[in-house]
Coordinates of N, CA and C in Angstrom, one line a residue:
M217 N 1.7 53.8 -46.7 CA 1.7 54.3 -45.4 C 3.0 54.2 -44.7
Q218 N 3.7 53.1 -45.0 CA 5.0 52.9 -44.4 C 6.0 54.0 -44.9
L219 N 5.8 54.5 -46.1 CA 6.7 55.5 -46.6 C 6.5 56.8 -45.8
I220 N 5.3 57.1 -45.3 CA 5.0 58.3 -44.6 C 5.4 58.1 -43.1
Y221 N 5.1 56.9 -42.5 CA 5.3 56.7 -41.1 C 6.5 55.9 -40.8
G222 N 7.2 55.4 -41.8 CA 8.5 54.7 -41.6 C 8.4 53.5 -40.7
D223 N 9.3 53.5 -39.7 CA 9.4 52.3 -38.8 C 8.4 52.2 -37.8
R224 N 7.5 53.2 -37.7 CA 6.4 53.2 -36.7 C 5.4 52.1 -37.0
I225 N 5.3 51.7 -38.2 CA 4.4 50.6 -38.6 C 5.2 49.4 -38.8
K226 N 4.9 48.3 -38.0 CA 5.6 47.1 -38.1 C 4.7 46.0 -38.7
F227 N 5.2 45.3 -39.7 CA 4.4 44.2 -40.3 C 5.0 42.9 -39.8
T228 N 4.1 42.0 -39.4 CA 4.6 40.6 -39.0 C 3.6 39.6 -39.6
A229 N 4.2 38.5 -40.0 CA 3.5 37.4 -40.5 C 4.3 36.1 -40.3
E230 N 3.7 35.0 -40.0 CA 4.4 33.8 -39.8 C 4.9 33.2 -41.1
T231 N 4.2 33.4 -42.1 CA 4.5 32.9 -43.4 C 3.7 33.6 -44.5
S232 N 3.9 33.3 -45.7 CA 3.1 33.9 -46.8 C 1.7 33.2 -46.7
H233 N 0.7 34.0 -47.0 CA -0.7 33.5 -47.0 C -1.3 33.8 -48.3
H234 N -2.1 32.9 -48.8 CA -2.8 33.1 -50.0 C -4.3 33.1 -49.7
A235 N -5.0 34.2 -50.2 CA -6.4 34.3 -50.0 C -7.1 35.0 -51.1
W236 N -8.4 34.7 -51.3 CA -9.2 35.3 -52.3 C -10.0 36.4 -51.7
W237 N -9.6 37.7 -51.9 CA -10.3 38.8 -51.3 C -10.4 39.9 -52.3
S238 N -11.3 40.9 -52.1 CA -11.3 42.1 -52.8 C -10.2 43.0 -52.3
C239 N -9.1 43.1 -53.0 CA -7.9 43.8 -52.5 C -8.2 45.3 -52.2
D240 N -8.9 45.9 -53.1 CA -9.2 47.4 -52.8 C -10.0 47.5 -51.5
L241 N -10.9 46.7 -51.2 CA -11.7 46.8 -50.0 C -10.9 46.5 -48.8
I242 N -10.1 45.4 -48.8 CA -9.3 45.1 -47.6 C -8.2 46.1 -47.4
R243 N -7.6 46.7 -48.5 CA -6.7 47.7 -48.3 C -7.3 49.0 -47.6
R244 N -8.5 49.3 -48.1 CA -9.1 50.5 -47.4 C -9.4 50.2 -46.0
A245 N -9.8 49.0 -45.6 CA -10.1 48.7 -44.2 C -8.9 48.8 -43.4
I246 N -7.8 48.2 -43.9 CA -6.5 48.3 -43.2 C -6.0 49.7 -43.0
E247 N -6.1 50.5 -44.1 CA -5.6 51.9 -44.1 C -6.4 52.6 -43.0
N248 N -7.7 52.4 -42.9 CA -8.5 53.1 -41.9 C -8.1 52.7 -40.5
L249 N -7.9 51.4 -40.3 CA -7.5 51.0 -38.9 C -6.1 51.6 -38.6
I250 N -5.2 51.6 -39.5 CA -3.9 52.1 -39.2 C -4.0 53.6 -39.0
T251 N -4.8 54.3 -39.8 CA -4.9 55.8 -39.6 C -5.5 56.1 -38.2
N252 N -6.5 55.3 -37.8 CA -7.1 55.5 -36.5 C -6.1 55.2 -35.4
A253 N -5.2 54.2 -35.6 CA -4.2 53.9 -34.6 C -3.2 55.1 -34.5
I254 N -2.9 55.7 -35.6 CA -2.0 56.9 -35.6 C -2.7 58.0 -34.9
K255 N -4.0 58.3 -35.3 CA -4.7 59.4 -34.7 C -4.9 59.3 -33.2
Y256 N -5.3 58.1 -32.7 CA -5.7 58.0 -31.4 C -4.8 57.2 -30.5
G257 N -3.7 56.6 -31.0 CA -2.8 55.9 -30.2 C -1.6 56.7 -29.6
D258 N -0.8 56.1 -28.9 CA 0.4 56.7 -28.3 C 1.3 57.1 -29.5
L259 N 1.7 58.4 -29.5 CA 2.5 58.9 -30.6 C 3.9 58.3 -30.7
E260 N 4.4 57.8 -29.6 CA 5.7 57.2 -29.6 C 5.8 55.7 -29.8
A261 N 4.7 55.0 -29.7 CA 4.6 53.6 -29.7 C 4.4 53.1 -31.2
P262 N 5.0 51.9 -31.5 CA 4.8 51.4 -32.9 C 3.3 50.9 -33.0
I263 N 2.9 50.8 -34.3 CA 1.6 50.2 -34.6 C 2.0 48.9 -35.4
T264 N 1.3 47.8 -35.0 CA 1.7 46.6 -35.6 C 0.5 46.1 -36.5
L265 N 0.8 45.5 -37.6 CA -0.1 44.9 -38.5 C 0.4 43.4 -38.6
N266 N -0.5 42.5 -38.0 CA -0.1 41.1 -37.9 C -1.0 40.3 -38.8
L267 N -0.5 39.3 -39.5 CA -1.2 38.4 -40.3 C -1.0 37.0 -39.8
Q268 N -2.1 36.3 -39.5 CA -1.9 34.9 -39.0 C -3.0 34.0 -39.6
E269 N -2.6 32.9 -40.0 CA -3.6 31.9 -40.6 C -4.0 31.0 -39.5
V270 N -5.4 30.9 -39.4 CA -6.0 30.0 -38.4 C -7.0 29.1 -39.2
N271 N -6.7 27.8 -39.4 CA -7.5 26.9 -40.2 C -7.8 27.5 -41.6
Q272 N -9.0 27.7 -42.0 CA -9.3 28.3 -43.3 C -9.6 29.8 -43.3
E273 N -9.1 30.4 -42.2 CA -9.3 31.9 -42.1 C -7.9 32.6 -41.9
V274 N -8.0 33.9 -42.2 CA -6.8 34.7 -41.9 C -7.2 35.8 -40.9
K275 N -6.4 35.9 -39.9 CA -6.6 36.9 -38.9 C -5.7 38.1 -39.1
I276 N -6.3 39.3 -39.3 CA -5.5 40.5 -39.5 C -5.7 41.4 -38.3
T277 N -4.6 41.7 -37.6 CA -4.7 42.5 -36.4 C -4.0 43.8 -36.6
V278 N -4.6 44.9 -36.3 CA -4.0 46.2 -36.2 C -4.0 46.6 -34.7
H279 N -2.8 46.7 -34.1 CA -2.6 47.0 -32.7 C -1.9 48.3 -32.4
N280 N -2.3 49.0 -31.4 CA -1.6 50.2 -31.0 C -1.7 50.3 -29.5
E281 N -0.7 51.0 -28.9 CA -0.7 51.4 -27.5 C -1.4 52.7 -27.3
G282 N -1.8 53.0 -26.1 CA -2.4 54.3 -25.8 C -3.6 54.2 -24.9
N283 N -4.4 55.2 -24.8 CA -5.6 55.2 -24.0 C -6.5 54.1 -24.5
P284 N -7.1 53.3 -23.6 CA -8.0 52.3 -24.1 C -9.4 52.8 -24.5
I285 N -10.1 52.1 -25.3 CA -11.5 52.5 -25.6 C -12.3 51.9 -24.5
P286 N -13.1 52.8 -23.9 CA -14.0 52.3 -22.8 C -14.9 51.2 -23.2
E287 N -15.0 50.2 -22.4 CA -15.8 49.0 -22.7 C -17.2 49.3 -23.2
N288 N -17.8 50.3 -22.5 CA -19.2 50.7 -22.9 C -19.3 51.4 -24.2
E289 N -18.2 51.8 -24.9 CA -18.3 52.4 -26.2 C -18.0 51.4 -27.3
I290 N -17.4 50.3 -27.0 CA -17.0 49.3 -28.1 C -18.1 48.9 -28.9
S291 N -19.3 48.6 -28.3 CA -20.4 48.1 -29.1 C -21.0 49.1 -30.1
N292 N -20.7 50.4 -29.9 CA -21.2 51.4 -30.9 C -20.2 51.9 -31.9
L293 N -18.9 51.4 -31.8 CA -17.8 51.9 -32.6 C -18.1 51.8 -34.1
F294 N -18.9 50.8 -34.5 CA -19.1 50.5 -36.0 C -20.4 51.1 -36.5
N295 N -21.1 51.8 -35.6 CA -22.3 52.5 -36.0 C -22.0 53.8 -36.8
K296 N -22.8 54.0 -37.9 CA -22.6 55.2 -38.7 C -22.6 56.5 -37.9
F297 N -21.6 57.3 -38.2 CA -21.5 58.7 -37.5 C -21.2 58.6 -36.1
H298 N -20.9 57.5 -35.5 CA -20.5 57.4 -34.1 C -19.0 57.6 -33.9
R299 N -18.7 58.5 -33.0 CA -17.3 58.7 -32.5 C -17.3 58.5 -31.0
S300 N -16.2 58.0 -30.5 CA -16.1 57.8 -29.1 C -16.1 59.2 -28.4
K301 N -16.3 59.2 -27.1 CA -16.3 60.4 -26.3 C -14.9 61.1 -26.4
E302 N -13.9 60.3 -26.3 CA -12.5 60.8 -26.4 C -12.2 61.4 -27.8
A303 N -12.7 60.8 -28.8 CA -12.5 61.3 -30.2 C -13.2 62.6 -30.4
N304 N -14.4 62.7 -29.9 CA -15.2 63.9 -30.0 C -14.6 65.1 -29.2
E305 N -14.0 64.8 -28.1 CA -13.4 65.8 -27.3 C -11.9 66.2 -27.7
G306 N -11.3 65.3 -28.5 CA -9.9 65.5 -28.9 C -9.8 66.4 -30.1
S307 N -8.6 66.6 -30.6 CA -8.3 67.5 -31.7 C -8.4 66.8 -33.1
S308 N -8.5 65.5 -33.1 CA -8.6 64.8 -34.4 C -10.0 64.9 -34.9
K309 N -10.0 65.2 -36.2 CA -11.3 65.4 -36.8 C -11.8 64.1 -37.5
G310 N -13.0 63.9 -37.6 CA -13.6 62.7 -38.3 C -15.1 62.8 -38.4
W311 N -15.6 62.0 -39.3 CA -17.0 61.9 -39.5 C -17.7 60.8 -38.8
G312 N -16.9 59.8 -38.3 CA -17.5 58.6 -37.7 C -18.0 57.6 -38.7
L313 N -17.3 57.6 -39.9 CA -17.7 56.7 -40.9 C -16.7 55.6 -41.2
G314 N -15.4 55.8 -40.7 CA -14.3 54.9 -41.0 C -14.6 53.5 -40.5
L315 N -14.9 53.4 -39.3 CA -15.1 52.0 -38.7 C -16.4 51.4 -39.3
T316 N -17.4 52.2 -39.7 CA -18.6 51.6 -40.4 C -18.1 51.0 -41.7
L317 N -17.2 51.7 -42.4 CA -16.7 51.1 -43.7 C -15.9 49.8 -43.4
V318 N -15.1 49.8 -42.4 CA -14.3 48.6 -42.0 C -15.3 47.5 -41.7
S319 N -16.3 47.7 -41.0 CA -17.3 46.7 -40.7 C -18.0 46.2 -41.9
G320 N -18.3 47.1 -42.8 CA -19.0 46.7 -44.1 C -18.1 45.8 -44.9
V321 N -16.8 46.2 -45.0 CA -15.8 45.4 -45.8 C -15.7 44.0 -45.2
V322 N -15.6 43.9 -43.9 CA -15.5 42.6 -43.2 C -16.7 41.8 -43.5
N323 N -17.9 42.4 -43.3 CA -19.2 41.7 -43.6 C -19.3 41.2 -45.0
A324 N -18.9 42.1 -46.0 CA -18.9 41.7 -47.4 C -18.1 40.5 -47.7
H325 N -17.0 40.2 -46.9 CA -16.2 39.1 -47.0 C -16.6 37.9 -46.2
K326 N -17.8 38.0 -45.5 CA -18.3 37.0 -44.6 C -17.4 36.7 -43.5
G327 N -16.8 37.8 -43.0 CA -15.9 37.7 -41.8 C -16.5 38.3 -40.6
V328 N -15.6 38.4 -39.6 CA -16.0 39.1 -38.3 C -14.9 40.1 -37.9
I329 N -15.3 41.1 -37.1 CA -14.3 42.0 -36.6 C -14.6 42.1 -35.1
N330 N -13.5 42.1 -34.3 CA -13.5 42.2 -32.9 C -12.6 43.3 -32.4
V331 N -12.9 43.8 -31.3 CA -12.0 44.9 -30.7 C -11.7 44.4 -29.3
E332 N -10.4 44.5 -29.0 CA -9.9 44.3 -27.6 C -9.1 45.5 -27.2
S333 N -9.5 46.1 -26.0 CA -8.8 47.3 -25.6 C -8.7 47.3 -24.1
S334 N -7.5 47.5 -23.6 CA -7.2 47.7 -22.2 C -6.0 48.5 -22.0
K335 N -5.9 49.1 -20.8 CA -4.7 50.0 -20.5 C -3.5 49.1 -20.5
A336 N -3.5 47.9 -20.0 CA -2.4 47.0 -19.9 C -1.9 46.5 -21.3
H337 N -2.8 46.3 -22.2 CA -2.5 45.6 -23.5 C -2.7 46.4 -24.7
G338 N -3.2 47.6 -24.6 CA -3.4 48.5 -25.8 C -4.7 48.1 -26.5
T339 N -4.8 48.5 -27.7 CA -6.0 48.3 -28.5 C -5.7 47.5 -29.7
S340 N -6.5 46.5 -30.0 CA -6.4 45.7 -31.2 C -7.7 45.6 -31.9
F341 N -7.7 45.9 -33.2 CA -8.9 45.6 -34.1 C -8.5 44.3 -34.8
I342 N -9.3 43.3 -34.7 CA -9.0 42.0 -35.3 C -10.1 41.6 -36.3
M343 N -9.6 41.6 -37.6 CA -10.5 41.1 -38.7 C -10.2 39.6 -38.9
I344 N -11.2 38.8 -38.9 CA -11.1 37.4 -39.2 C -11.9 37.1 -40.5
L345 N -11.1 36.7 -41.5 CA -11.7 36.6 -42.9 C -11.5 35.2 -43.4
P346 N -12.5 34.6 -44.0 CA -12.3 33.3 -44.7 C -11.2 33.5 -45.8
K347 N -10.3 32.5 -45.9 CA -9.3 32.6 -47.0 C -9.9 32.7 -48.4
D348 N -11.0 32.0 -48.6 CA -11.6 32.0 -49.9 C -13.0 32.7 -49.8
C349 N -13.0 33.9 -50.3 CA -14.2 34.7 -50.2 C -14.9 34.8 -51.6
R350 N -14.6 33.9 -52.5 CA -15.2 33.9 -53.8 C -16.7 33.7 -53.7
D351 N -17.2 32.9 -52.7 CA -18.7 32.8 -52.6 C -19.3 34.0 -52.1
A352 N -18.6 34.9 -51.4 CA -19.2 36.2 -50.9 C -19.4 37.2 -52.0
F353 N -18.8 37.0 -53.2 CA -19.0 37.9 -54.3 C -19.6 37.2 -55.4
K354 N -20.5 37.8 -56.1 CA -21.0 37.3 -57.4 C -20.1 37.7 -58.5
V355 N -19.3 36.7 -59.0 CA -18.4 37.0 -60.0 C -19.1 37.0 -61.4
G356 N -19.0 38.1 -62.1 CA -19.7 38.1 -63.4 C -20.5 39.4 -63.5
L357 N -21.0 39.7 -64.6 CA -21.8 40.9 -64.9 C -23.2 40.7 -64.5
T358 N -23.8 41.7 -63.8 CA -25.2 41.6 -63.5 C -26.0 42.6 -64.5
T359 N -25.3 43.6 -65.0 CA -25.9 44.4 -66.1 C -24.7 44.7 -67.0
Q360 N -25.0 45.2 -68.2 CA -24.0 45.5 -69.1 C -23.0 46.6 -68.7
H361 N -23.4 47.4 -67.7 CA -22.6 48.6 -67.3 C -21.7 48.3 -66.0
E362 N -21.9 47.1 -65.4 CA -21.2 46.8 -64.2 C -19.9 46.0 -64.5
R363 N -18.9 46.3 -63.8 CA -17.7 45.5 -63.9 C -17.8 44.3 -62.9
P364 N -17.2 43.1 -63.3 CA -17.3 42.0 -62.4 C -16.4 42.2 -61.2
V365 N -16.8 41.7 -60.0 CA -15.9 41.7 -58.8 C -15.1 40.4 -58.8
A366 N -13.8 40.6 -58.9 CA -12.9 39.4 -58.9 C -11.9 39.5 -57.8
P367 N -12.1 38.7 -56.7 CA -11.1 38.7 -55.6 C -9.7 38.4 -56.1
T368 N -8.8 38.9 -55.4 CA -7.4 38.8 -55.8 C -6.6 38.0 -54.8
V369 N -5.6 37.3 -55.2 CA -4.7 36.6 -54.3 C -3.7 37.5 -53.6
V370 N -3.6 37.4 -52.3 CA -2.7 38.2 -51.5 C -1.7 37.3 -50.9
S371 N -0.4 37.6 -51.0 CA 0.6 36.7 -50.5 C 1.3 37.0 -49.2
D372 N 1.4 38.2 -48.8 CA 2.0 38.5 -47.5 C 1.6 39.8 -46.9
A373 N 2.0 40.1 -45.7 CA 1.6 41.3 -44.9 C 2.1 42.5 -45.6
N374 N 3.3 42.6 -46.2 CA 3.7 43.8 -46.9 C 2.9 44.1 -48.0
E375 N 2.3 43.1 -48.7 CA 1.5 43.3 -49.8 C 0.1 43.9 -49.4
L376 N -0.3 43.6 -48.2 CA -1.6 44.0 -47.8 C -1.8 45.5 -47.9
I377 N -0.8 46.2 -47.5 CA -0.9 47.7 -47.4 C -0.8 48.3 -48.8
S378 N -0.2 47.6 -49.8 CA 0.0 48.2 -51.1 C -1.0 47.7 -52.1
M379 N -1.8 46.6 -51.7 CA -2.7 46.0 -52.7 C -3.7 47.0 -53.1
G380 N -4.1 46.8 -54.3 CA -5.1 47.7 -54.9 C -4.5 48.9 -55.6
S381 N -3.2 49.1 -55.4 CA -2.5 50.2 -56.0 C -1.9 49.8 -57.4
A382 N -1.8 48.6 -57.6 CA -1.3 48.1 -58.9 C -2.0 46.7 -59.2
P383 N -2.2 46.3 -60.4 CA -2.8 45.0 -60.7 C -1.9 43.9 -60.1
H384 N -2.6 42.9 -59.6 CA -1.9 41.7 -59.1 C -2.2 40.5 -60.0

């Protein structure tokens, strides 16, 4: 995404972080949040992806400036096929499934997702994930046709956006 949007997307992290996650799923969730920030945020303002370790969890925040999400719509954002009133009235197309996917990814990792949105501070989608999600996935084969799910170690914010595109 940074190749396409260049300096508009800013990555910040205090230090390298190591976590056991499903890289493909986390990458998809982050891509969705960044895509939404691009579609619905201020076209001139940067989008930030911040990685912060808090105890045994990692907090991943995607932040953008622009019109806030009305408080009464936040509780429905993660519902399947739901789009905010502004999104429905705007020119950006969508099915209302992206944030449902993000919520599912976070839940699969036994994490939580929060939304903070105000005119003064912009909009932040905050995923809080345990550093070690191996217990959230059953590692191993359940049938002879299924591949095992094996969480992967992620080391820094720059790797978050590219993970899943090459073996780690």
